[in-house]
């Protein structure tokens, strides 16, 4: 096919970017050995070799500008971090260790090229900064980037596939909760929703570009901007076999607990006074705010759990009940008495 100059230039740009990603994703032999990735970027497929007695856990997650992130609110490093954190959190929920990540990006051309006239400067492109955030988190959680795809798109989209490994038959599932089990969460709840609310305030007065976050607000916004997937906590629960059911809090406690109740065929009761509400959050944000990426799990009442797992607090917040006709699936106990708890999970950026 005959190419115009700009098409040829665009392709050159894409080839250079792919080469850069391959170079930056090159892994040291130790990590490759540890994770089970035998062959990464460069061939038609990656090759993965789980250890004997393991099975693979696979999750996929699509992030879209305007729905899961906003180019005018979030710095590119933040978007890269959050895209990977969402996928890693699903592995944590199953008690799986990360093996490899696959990242596909659809990006407007302005995000893959340096701004016009700045070619001679050392300014970094949006996509390079996205990769800075993505690869920093990948390194923290020993997750090699093993492949992906790149295409020009009018809308910025990032699709992540995470492959993990877990001892065969030992993955944490949503379906194992039994009446009488106690209900626990890791970390604090509502911090991501509170951080997002603050970010919206800052961004709305900042103009078209994503705002720089003042240092004094960094900690307050961290639960939203750089959530930490609970990989170590999920592995701990899985290896000790103490959780009867588990999932990660991506849509909000009320919505995710409803998923757990449905999959396990049970009801649940939450004690409002026991909830580990983030200091910046309201009760509503703790109950319904999404994207905390903490783990929600159940355990037999005789199970003794530590106050913290790998440095993250564990809090008992309620218990599992028998599902019964005429009883709400979820109940909230507070000073006002017992009330039905509706699933009002957070609809991302709608
Ligand atoms: Mg999940």
Tab-separated table of C-alpha atoms and ligand atoms in Angstrom:
chain	number	residue	atom	x	y	z
A	1	UNK	CA	0.000	0.000	0.000
A	2	UNK	CA	1.224	3.485	-0.874
A	3	UNK	CA	2.009	5.520	2.182
A	4	UNK	CA	1.932	9.236	2.703
A	5	UNK	CA	4.814	10.816	4.604
A	6	UNK	CA	2.743	11.266	7.706
A	7	UNK	CA	1.611	7.619	7.714
A	8	UNK	CA	5.206	6.456	7.370
A	9	UNK	CA	6.206	8.827	10.157
A	10	UNK	CA	3.414	7.567	12.346
A	11	UNK	CA	4.488	3.977	11.791
A	12	UNK	CA	8.078	4.882	12.567
A	13	UNK	CA	6.821	6.469	15.760
A	14	UNK	CA	4.864	3.354	16.659
A	15	UNK	CA	7.809	1.035	15.967
A	16	UNK	CA	10.065	3.253	18.104
A	17	UNK	CA	7.527	3.274	20.919
A	18	UNK	CA	7.126	-0.513	20.822
A	19	UNK	CA	10.923	-0.874	20.907
A	20	UNK	CA	11.053	1.444	23.894
A	21	UNK	CA	8.346	-0.524	25.725
A	22	UNK	CA	10.192	-3.776	24.989
A	23	UNK	CA	13.438	-2.306	26.285
A	24	UNK	CA	11.831	-0.944	29.439
A	25	UNK	CA	9.897	-4.164	30.058
A	26	UNK	CA	13.056	-6.292	29.804
A	27	UNK	CA	13.226	-8.226	33.028
A	28	UNK	CA	16.086	-9.419	35.110
A	29	UNK	CA	16.541	-13.165	35.107
A	30	UNK	CA	15.656	-13.462	38.787
A	31	UNK	CA	12.191	-11.968	38.351
A	32	UNK	CA	11.497	-14.054	35.247
A	33	UNK	CA	12.471	-17.225	37.106
A	34	UNK	CA	10.424	-16.268	40.153
A	35	UNK	CA	7.260	-15.283	38.282
A	36	UNK	CA	7.110	-18.167	35.796
A	37	UNK	CA	7.316	-16.038	32.653
A	38	UNK	CA	9.527	-18.046	30.275
A	39	UNK	CA	9.317	-15.771	27.209
A	40	UNK	CA	8.145	-12.158	27.204
A	41	UNK	CA	7.785	-9.445	24.551
A	42	UNK	CA	9.260	-10.186	21.116
A	43	UNK	CA	7.671	-13.364	19.797
A	44	UNK	CA	4.103	-14.079	18.661
A	45	UNK	CA	3.098	-15.224	22.119
A	46	UNK	CA	4.493	-15.053	25.611
A	47	UNK	CA	5.244	-18.381	27.272
A	48	UNK	CA	4.266	-18.950	30.900
A	49	UNK	CA	5.352	-21.877	33.052
A	50	UNK	CA	3.509	-22.094	36.356
A	51	UNK	CA	5.132	-24.193	39.067
A	52	UNK	CA	4.068	-27.796	39.583
A	53	UNK	CA	0.743	-27.997	41.422
A	54	UNK	CA	-0.400	-24.500	40.450
A	55	UNK	CA	-3.271	-23.332	38.275
A	56	UNK	CA	-3.504	-20.015	36.420
A	57	UNK	CA	-5.808	-17.142	37.415
A	58	UNK	CA	-6.613	-14.720	34.598
A	59	UNK	CA	-8.393	-11.373	34.822
A	60	UNK	CA	-9.042	-8.593	32.327
A	61	UNK	CA	-10.017	-4.997	32.948
A	62	UNK	CA	-10.806	-2.133	30.589
A	63	UNK	CA	-10.140	1.520	31.533
A	64	UNK	CA	-11.653	4.286	29.406
A	65	UNK	CA	-11.073	8.041	29.459
A	66	UNK	CA	-14.095	9.746	31.022
A	67	UNK	CA	-15.244	6.570	32.736
A	68	UNK	CA	-12.350	5.117	34.758
A	69	UNK	CA	-9.908	7.999	34.524
A	70	UNK	CA	-9.871	11.505	33.051
A	71	UNK	CA	-7.027	12.918	31.010
A	72	UNK	CA	-7.806	16.377	32.413
A	73	UNK	CA	-7.877	15.210	36.043
A	74	UNK	CA	-5.185	12.541	36.326
A	75	UNK	CA	-1.461	12.757	35.654
A	76	UNK	CA	-0.326	10.059	33.193
A	77	UNK	CA	1.757	8.273	35.878
A	78	UNK	CA	-1.404	8.013	38.021
A	79	UNK	CA	-3.396	6.491	35.165
A	80	UNK	CA	-0.649	3.921	34.516
A	81	UNK	CA	-0.549	2.995	38.203
A	82	UNK	CA	-4.320	2.687	38.501
A	83	UNK	CA	-4.717	0.581	35.353
A	84	UNK	CA	-2.333	-2.044	36.738
A	85	UNK	CA	-3.613	-1.782	40.330
A	86	UNK	CA	-7.142	-2.733	39.203
A	87	UNK	CA	-5.882	-5.958	37.635
A	88	UNK	CA	-3.499	-6.838	40.474
A	89	UNK	CA	-6.310	-6.355	42.994
A	90	UNK	CA	-8.313	-9.094	41.273
A	91	UNK	CA	-5.343	-11.470	41.619
A	92	UNK	CA	-5.072	-10.508	45.302
A	93	UNK	CA	-8.767	-11.338	45.776
A	94	UNK	CA	-8.135	-14.901	44.531
A	95	UNK	CA	-4.975	-15.352	46.609
A	96	UNK	CA	-2.874	-15.586	43.437
A	97	UNK	CA	0.681	-14.389	42.895
A	98	UNK	CA	1.307	-12.304	39.752
A	99	UNK	CA	2.961	-14.087	36.809
A	100	UNK	CA	2.670	-11.585	33.957
A	101	UNK	CA	0.787	-8.522	32.723
A	102	UNK	CA	-0.397	-7.777	29.172
A	103	UNK	CA	-1.264	-4.195	28.292
A	104	UNK	CA	-3.130	-2.926	25.234
A	105	UNK	CA	-3.404	0.809	24.639
A	106	UNK	CA	-5.614	2.751	22.232
A	107	UNK	CA	-4.379	6.353	22.293
A	108	UNK	CA	-4.942	9.619	20.439
A	109	UNK	CA	-1.812	10.593	18.526
A	110	UNK	CA	-1.230	13.606	20.771
A	111	UNK	CA	-0.478	11.242	23.666
A	112	UNK	CA	2.217	9.245	21.874
A	113	UNK	CA	4.096	12.166	20.268
A	114	UNK	CA	6.012	14.983	21.913
A	115	UNK	CA	4.277	18.338	21.473
A	116	UNK	CA	5.168	20.075	18.188
A	117	UNK	CA	8.295	22.178	18.284
A	118	UNK	CA	9.586	20.439	21.387
A	119	UNK	CA	11.307	17.603	19.594
A	120	UNK	CA	14.738	18.865	20.548
A	121	UNK	CA	13.885	19.120	24.223
A	122	UNK	CA	13.949	16.124	26.526
A	123	UNK	CA	10.271	16.440	27.401
A	124	UNK	CA	8.589	13.116	27.893
A	125	UNK	CA	5.428	12.094	26.078
A	126	UNK	CA	2.187	11.190	27.821
A	127	UNK	CA	2.626	7.499	27.060
A	128	UNK	CA	6.189	7.467	28.445
A	129	UNK	CA	4.925	8.953	31.699
A	130	UNK	CA	2.005	6.475	31.741
A	131	UNK	CA	4.605	3.681	31.531
A	132	UNK	CA	6.615	5.265	34.376
A	133	UNK	CA	3.632	4.802	36.707
A	134	UNK	CA	2.696	1.393	35.313
A	135	UNK	CA	6.200	-0.112	35.468
A	136	UNK	CA	6.968	1.270	38.931
A	137	UNK	CA	3.952	-0.582	40.356
A	138	UNK	CA	4.779	-3.671	38.258
A	139	UNK	CA	8.241	-3.748	39.850
A	140	UNK	CA	6.842	-3.372	43.355
A	141	UNK	CA	4.651	-6.445	42.856
A	142	UNK	CA	7.117	-8.539	40.799
A	143	UNK	CA	4.866	-8.450	37.745
A	144	UNK	CA	6.679	-8.566	34.391
A	145	UNK	CA	5.022	-6.829	31.419
A	146	UNK	CA	4.972	-9.695	28.922
A	147	UNK	CA	3.080	-8.357	25.921
A	148	UNK	CA	0.305	-6.169	24.618
A	149	UNK	CA	-0.751	-4.011	21.710
A	150	UNK	CA	-0.808	-0.407	20.630
A	151	UNK	CA	-3.228	1.375	18.291
A	152	UNK	CA	-4.263	4.903	17.447
A	153	UNK	CA	-7.704	5.726	18.802
A	154	UNK	CA	-9.802	8.860	19.206
A	155	UNK	CA	-10.609	7.822	22.788
A	156	UNK	CA	-7.863	6.879	25.255
A	157	UNK	CA	-8.375	3.286	26.426
A	158	UNK	CA	-6.141	0.891	28.358
A	159	UNK	CA	-6.923	-2.803	28.587
A	160	UNK	CA	-5.008	-4.879	31.095
A	161	UNK	CA	-4.798	-8.661	31.328
A	162	UNK	CA	-3.197	-10.122	34.427
A	163	UNK	CA	-2.118	-13.733	34.756
A	164	UNK	CA	-1.492	-15.101	38.227
A	165	UNK	CA	-0.783	-18.508	39.707
A	166	UNK	CA	-2.307	-20.180	42.738
A	167	UNK	CA	-2.008	-23.635	44.322
A	168	UNK	CA	-4.481	-25.888	42.486
A	169	UNK	CA	-7.882	-25.954	44.186
A	170	UNK	CA	-6.817	-23.371	46.773
A	171	UNK	CA	-7.902	-20.077	45.164
A	172	UNK	CA	-10.087	-17.796	47.308
A	173	UNK	CA	-13.610	-17.743	45.838
A	174	UNK	CA	-16.686	-15.587	46.402
A	175	UNK	CA	-18.848	-18.656	46.896
A	176	UNK	CA	-17.630	-20.237	50.145
A	177	UNK	CA	-19.181	-18.068	52.893
A	178	UNK	CA	-21.331	-19.997	55.421
A	179	UNK	CA	-23.905	-18.714	57.945
A	180	UNK	CA	-22.067	-17.968	61.195
A	181	UNK	CA	-18.831	-16.938	59.448
A	182	UNK	CA	-17.433	-13.547	60.440
A	183	UNK	CA	-16.861	-10.771	57.921
A	184	UNK	CA	-13.544	-8.892	57.688
A	185	UNK	CA	-11.928	-6.125	55.623
A	186	UNK	CA	-8.313	-5.075	55.203
A	187	UNK	CA	-7.233	-1.430	55.484
A	188	UNK	CA	-9.623	1.540	55.594
A	189	UNK	CA	-12.806	2.211	53.639
A	190	UNK	CA	-13.984	5.298	51.743
A	191	UNK	CA	-10.540	6.873	51.311
A	192	UNK	CA	-10.597	6.530	47.528
A	193	UNK	CA	-14.038	8.168	47.211
A	194	UNK	CA	-13.007	10.985	49.579
A	195	UNK	CA	-9.765	11.487	47.629
A	196	UNK	CA	-11.631	11.588	44.327
A	197	UNK	CA	-14.078	14.189	45.692
A	198	UNK	CA	-11.107	16.367	46.698
A	199	UNK	CA	-9.411	15.830	43.311
A	200	UNK	CA	-12.572	16.964	41.509
A	201	UNK	CA	-12.507	20.211	43.516
A	202	UNK	CA	-8.852	20.828	42.679
A	203	UNK	CA	-9.259	19.865	39.011
A	204	UNK	CA	-12.320	22.029	38.434
A	205	UNK	CA	-10.327	25.137	39.320
A	206	UNK	CA	-7.188	24.056	37.463
A	207	UNK	CA	-8.210	24.310	33.793
A	208	UNK	CA	-7.635	21.869	30.936
A	209	UNK	CA	-4.501	20.128	32.224
A	210	UNK	CA	-4.496	17.694	35.136
A	211	UNK	CA	-3.575	19.552	38.325
A	212	UNK	CA	-0.293	19.041	40.154
A	213	UNK	CA	-1.227	17.779	43.613
A	214	UNK	CA	0.184	19.983	46.410
A	215	UNK	CA	2.526	17.996	48.711
A	216	UNK	CA	0.335	18.573	51.747
A	217	UNK	CA	-2.592	16.876	49.972
A	218	UNK	CA	-0.639	13.896	48.626
A	219	UNK	CA	-1.426	11.586	51.557
A	220	UNK	CA	-5.098	12.543	51.511
A	221	UNK	CA	-5.422	11.761	47.798
A	222	UNK	CA	-3.222	8.656	47.822
A	223	UNK	CA	-6.060	6.125	48.275
A	224	UNK	CA	-7.569	7.402	45.025
A	225	UNK	CA	-4.403	8.226	43.063
A	226	UNK	CA	-2.193	5.269	43.991
A	227	UNK	CA	-4.155	2.395	45.567
A	228	UNK	CA	-2.032	-0.565	46.677
A	229	UNK	CA	-3.330	-3.999	45.657
A	230	UNK	CA	-3.407	-6.376	48.648
A	231	UNK	CA	-1.317	-9.103	47.021
A	232	UNK	CA	0.576	-10.049	50.207
A	233	UNK	CA	-2.644	-10.187	52.244
A	234	UNK	CA	-4.425	-12.348	49.629
A	235	UNK	CA	-1.464	-14.743	49.503
A	236	UNK	CA	-1.375	-14.913	53.300
A	237	UNK	CA	-5.086	-15.842	53.499
A	238	UNK	CA	-4.767	-18.371	50.686
A	239	UNK	CA	-1.662	-20.111	52.069
A	240	UNK	CA	-3.159	-20.486	55.542
A	241	UNK	CA	-6.547	-21.565	54.191
A	242	UNK	CA	-8.366	-19.362	56.702
A	243	UNK	CA	-10.778	-17.442	54.420
A	244	UNK	CA	-14.018	-19.178	53.431
A	245	UNK	CA	-14.749	-16.516	50.764
A	246	UNK	CA	-13.051	-13.355	49.477
A	247	UNK	CA	-13.227	-10.611	46.890
A	248	UNK	CA	-11.698	-7.183	46.349
A	249	UNK	CA	-13.581	-3.936	46.991
A	250	UNK	CA	-13.646	-2.322	43.554
A	251	UNK	CA	-17.276	-1.168	43.340
A	252	UNK	CA	-17.889	-0.310	46.996
A	253	UNK	CA	-18.595	-2.399	50.127
A	254	UNK	CA	-22.381	-2.507	49.649
A	255	UNK	CA	-22.154	-3.684	46.034
A	256	UNK	CA	-19.267	-6.094	46.528
A	257	UNK	CA	-20.827	-7.616	49.661
A	258	UNK	CA	-23.990	-8.175	47.609
A	259	UNK	CA	-21.850	-10.140	45.102
A	260	UNK	CA	-20.423	-12.256	47.915
A	261	UNK	CA	-23.898	-12.938	49.383
A	262	UNK	CA	-25.258	-13.873	45.981
A	263	UNK	CA	-22.412	-16.215	45.073
A	264	UNK	CA	-22.444	-17.867	48.508
A	265	UNK	CA	-26.246	-17.982	48.809
A	266	UNK	CA	-26.174	-16.208	52.197
A	267	UNK	CA	-27.197	-12.936	53.881
A	268	UNK	CA	-24.932	-10.568	55.837
A	269	UNK	CA	-25.072	-8.095	58.692
A	270	UNK	CA	-22.651	-5.175	59.037
A	271	UNK	CA	-21.936	-3.236	62.229
A	272	UNK	CA	-21.584	0.465	61.282
A	273	UNK	CA	-19.610	1.241	64.449
A	274	UNK	CA	-17.012	-1.393	63.555
A	275	UNK	CA	-16.255	-0.091	60.051
A	276	UNK	CA	-12.664	1.140	59.611
A	277	UNK	CA	-13.703	4.422	57.990
A	278	UNK	CA	-10.830	6.375	56.433
A	279	UNK	CA	-10.246	9.587	58.470
A	280	UNK	CA	-11.160	11.754	55.456
A	281	UNK	CA	-14.281	9.747	54.515
A	282	UNK	CA	-17.968	9.707	55.467
A	283	UNK	CA	-19.969	6.605	56.408
A	284	UNK	CA	-21.664	6.764	52.980
A	285	UNK	CA	-18.287	6.827	51.237
A	286	UNK	CA	-17.118	3.856	53.324
A	287	UNK	CA	-20.282	1.879	52.490
A	288	UNK	CA	-20.714	2.801	48.845
A	289	UNK	CA	-17.520	4.497	47.596
A	290	UNK	CA	-15.641	2.389	45.090
A	291	UNK	CA	-12.020	1.697	44.251
A	292	UNK	CA	-10.640	1.136	47.748
A	293	UNK	CA	-9.139	-2.154	46.471
A	294	UNK	CA	-9.156	-3.614	49.961
A	295	UNK	CA	-10.037	-7.284	50.505
A	296	UNK	CA	-13.413	-8.321	51.933
A	297	UNK	CA	-13.352	-11.864	53.292
A	298	UNK	CA	-15.134	-14.280	55.582
A	299	UNK	CA	-13.740	-16.782	58.078
A	300	UNK	CA	-15.129	-19.440	60.416
A	301	UNK	CA	-15.863	-17.911	63.876
A	302	UNK	CA	-13.221	-20.168	65.501
A	303	UNK	CA	-10.497	-18.777	63.228
A	304	UNK	CA	-8.058	-16.502	65.024
A	305	UNK	CA	-6.852	-13.711	62.787
A	306	UNK	CA	-4.030	-11.265	63.506
A	307	UNK	CA	-4.765	-7.539	63.863
A	308	UNK	CA	-2.741	-6.905	60.723
A	309	UNK	CA	-1.551	-8.965	57.773
A	310	UNK	CA	1.733	-7.847	56.190
A	311	UNK	CA	1.389	-4.424	57.830
A	312	UNK	CA	-2.243	-3.779	56.805
A	313	UNK	CA	-4.909	-3.781	59.543
A	314	UNK	CA	-7.655	-6.404	59.477
A	315	UNK	CA	-11.035	-5.425	60.962
A	316	UNK	CA	-14.059	-7.551	61.759
A	317	UNK	CA	-17.107	-5.674	60.431
A	318	UNK	CA	-20.005	-8.102	60.663
A	319	UNK	CA	-21.193	-11.635	60.131
A	320	UNK	CA	-22.806	-13.967	57.645
A	321	UNK	CA	-26.419	-15.065	58.142
A	322	UNK	CA	-28.688	-17.626	56.535
A	323	UNK	CA	-30.521	-16.257	53.489
A	324	UNK	CA	-34.200	-16.246	54.322
A	325	UNK	CA	-37.270	-15.162	52.341
A	326	UNK	CA	-38.541	-11.814	53.631
A	327	UNK	CA	-35.167	-10.823	55.143
A	328	UNK	CA	-32.982	-8.323	53.291
A	329	UNK	CA	-29.775	-9.879	51.941
A	330	UNK	CA	-27.768	-7.169	53.720
A	331	UNK	CA	-28.469	-5.387	57.006
A	332	UNK	CA	-26.682	-2.417	58.564
A	333	UNK	CA	-26.688	-2.229	62.366
A	334	UNK	CA	-26.208	1.307	63.688
A	335	UNK	CA	-27.468	3.574	66.489
A	336	UNK	CA	-30.687	3.847	64.469
A	337	UNK	CA	-31.159	0.096	64.806
A	338	UNK	CA	-31.138	-2.490	62.020
A	339	UNK	CA	-31.824	-1.219	58.503
A	340	UNK	CA	-31.708	-2.955	55.145
A	341	UNK	CA	-28.468	-2.081	53.323
A	342	UNK	CA	-28.953	-1.427	49.616
A	343	UNK	CA	-26.178	-1.923	47.088
A	344	UNK	CA	-25.348	1.622	46.003
A	345	UNK	CA	-21.967	0.892	44.524
A	346	UNK	CA	-20.140	3.630	42.888
A	347	UNK	CA	-20.708	4.039	39.148
A	348	UNK	CA	-17.161	5.180	38.503
A	349	UNK	CA	-17.249	8.583	36.789
A	350	UNK	CA	-20.885	8.691	35.785
B	1	LIG	MG1	-12.546	-7.953	41.647
